Coordinates of C-alpha atoms in Angstrom, one line a residue:
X207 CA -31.5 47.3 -22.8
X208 CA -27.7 47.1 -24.0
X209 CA -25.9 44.0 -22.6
X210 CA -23.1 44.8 -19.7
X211 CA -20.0 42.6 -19.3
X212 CA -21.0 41.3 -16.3
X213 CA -24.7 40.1 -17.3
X214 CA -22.7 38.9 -20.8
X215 CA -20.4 37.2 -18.3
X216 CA -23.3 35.4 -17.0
X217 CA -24.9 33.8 -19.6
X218 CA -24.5 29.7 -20.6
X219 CA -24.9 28.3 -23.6
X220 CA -26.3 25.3 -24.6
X221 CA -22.9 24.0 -25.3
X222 CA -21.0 24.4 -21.8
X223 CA -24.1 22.9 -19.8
X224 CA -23.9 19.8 -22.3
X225 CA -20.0 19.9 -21.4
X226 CA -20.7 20.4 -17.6
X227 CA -23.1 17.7 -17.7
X228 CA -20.5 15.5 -19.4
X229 CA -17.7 16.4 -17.1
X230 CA -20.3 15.3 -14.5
X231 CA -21.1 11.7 -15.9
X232 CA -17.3 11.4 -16.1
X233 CA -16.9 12.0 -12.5
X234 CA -20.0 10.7 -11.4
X235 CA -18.4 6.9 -13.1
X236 CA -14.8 7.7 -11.6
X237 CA -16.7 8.0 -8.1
X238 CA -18.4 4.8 -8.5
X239 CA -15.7 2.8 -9.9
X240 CA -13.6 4.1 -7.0
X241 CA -16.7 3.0 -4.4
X242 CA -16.8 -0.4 -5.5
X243 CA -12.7 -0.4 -5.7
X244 CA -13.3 0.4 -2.1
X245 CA -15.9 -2.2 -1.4
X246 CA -14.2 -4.8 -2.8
X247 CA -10.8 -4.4 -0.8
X248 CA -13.6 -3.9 2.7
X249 CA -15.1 -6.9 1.5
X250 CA -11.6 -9.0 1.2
X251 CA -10.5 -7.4 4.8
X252 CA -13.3 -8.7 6.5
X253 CA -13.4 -12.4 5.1
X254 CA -9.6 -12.7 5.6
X255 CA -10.3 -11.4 10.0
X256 CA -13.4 -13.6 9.8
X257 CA -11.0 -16.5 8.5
X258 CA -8.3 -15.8 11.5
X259 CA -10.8 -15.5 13.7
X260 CA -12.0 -18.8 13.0
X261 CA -9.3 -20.0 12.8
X262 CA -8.1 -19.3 16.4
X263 CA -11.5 -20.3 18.1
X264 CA -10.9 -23.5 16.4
X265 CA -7.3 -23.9 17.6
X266 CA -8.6 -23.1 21.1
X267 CA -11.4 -25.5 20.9
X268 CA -8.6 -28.8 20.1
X269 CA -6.4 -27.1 23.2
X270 CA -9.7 -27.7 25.3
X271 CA -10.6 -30.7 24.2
X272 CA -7.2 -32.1 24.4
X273 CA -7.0 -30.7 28.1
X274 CA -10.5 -32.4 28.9
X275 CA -9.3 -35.3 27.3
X276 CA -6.3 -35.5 29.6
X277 CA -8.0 -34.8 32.8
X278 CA -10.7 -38.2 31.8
X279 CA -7.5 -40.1 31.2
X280 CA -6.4 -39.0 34.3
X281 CA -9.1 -39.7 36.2
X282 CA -9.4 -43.0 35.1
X283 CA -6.3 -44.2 36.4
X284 CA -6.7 -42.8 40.1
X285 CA -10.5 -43.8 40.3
X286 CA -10.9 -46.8 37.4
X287 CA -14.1 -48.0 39.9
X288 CA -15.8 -44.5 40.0
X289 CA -15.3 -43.9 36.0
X290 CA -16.7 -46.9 35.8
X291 CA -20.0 -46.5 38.0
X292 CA -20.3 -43.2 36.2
X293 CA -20.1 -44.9 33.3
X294 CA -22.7 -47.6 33.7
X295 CA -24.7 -45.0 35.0
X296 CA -24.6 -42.8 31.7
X297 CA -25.6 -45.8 29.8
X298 CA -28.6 -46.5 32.0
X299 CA -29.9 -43.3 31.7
X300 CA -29.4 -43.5 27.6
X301 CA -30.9 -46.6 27.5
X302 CA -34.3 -45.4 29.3
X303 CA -34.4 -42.4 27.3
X304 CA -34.2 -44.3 23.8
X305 CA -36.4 -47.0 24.9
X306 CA -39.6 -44.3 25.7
X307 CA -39.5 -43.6 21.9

């Protein structure tokens, strides 16, 4: 059977799958260079929203506690007798629950 140019066309050597293959490993290492490129940057995103983020609950935490702490001040300058009944009372009610132990 004589050889046609388009079955000729057809055949691979030896030498161009070892050249595909390489070309493959090449981009095979390109693609996972580029992956961890990407990770890495994902990776710095993320701590730098987790940091704001904290960053924020903790400033609205002091606002809070700096508006709770206001209001007690507050409150114990119209009623000094109540605060401190409800104060006694709060250190009754510690004092029985440490003594049981």
């Amino acid at each position: 059977m004589a050889k046609t140019p388009t079955t000729a066309a057809k055949e691979v050597t030896i030498d161009d799958l070892s050249s595909q293959i390489a070309l493959l490993k090449n981009d095979i290492a390109s693609l996972t260079e580029t992956l961890g490129e990407y990770g890495k940057a994902k990776s710095k995103e993320m701590r730098d929203n987790a940091r704001t983020a904290a960053n924020d609950f903790a400033d609205t935490g002091r606002l809070k506690a700096m508006e709770a702490q206001k209001q007690a001040e507050e409150f114990l300058q119209a009623q000094p007798g109540t605060a401190l009944g409800i104060a006694a009372g709060i250190g009754f009610l510690v004092g029985l629950v440490t003594a049981r132990r």
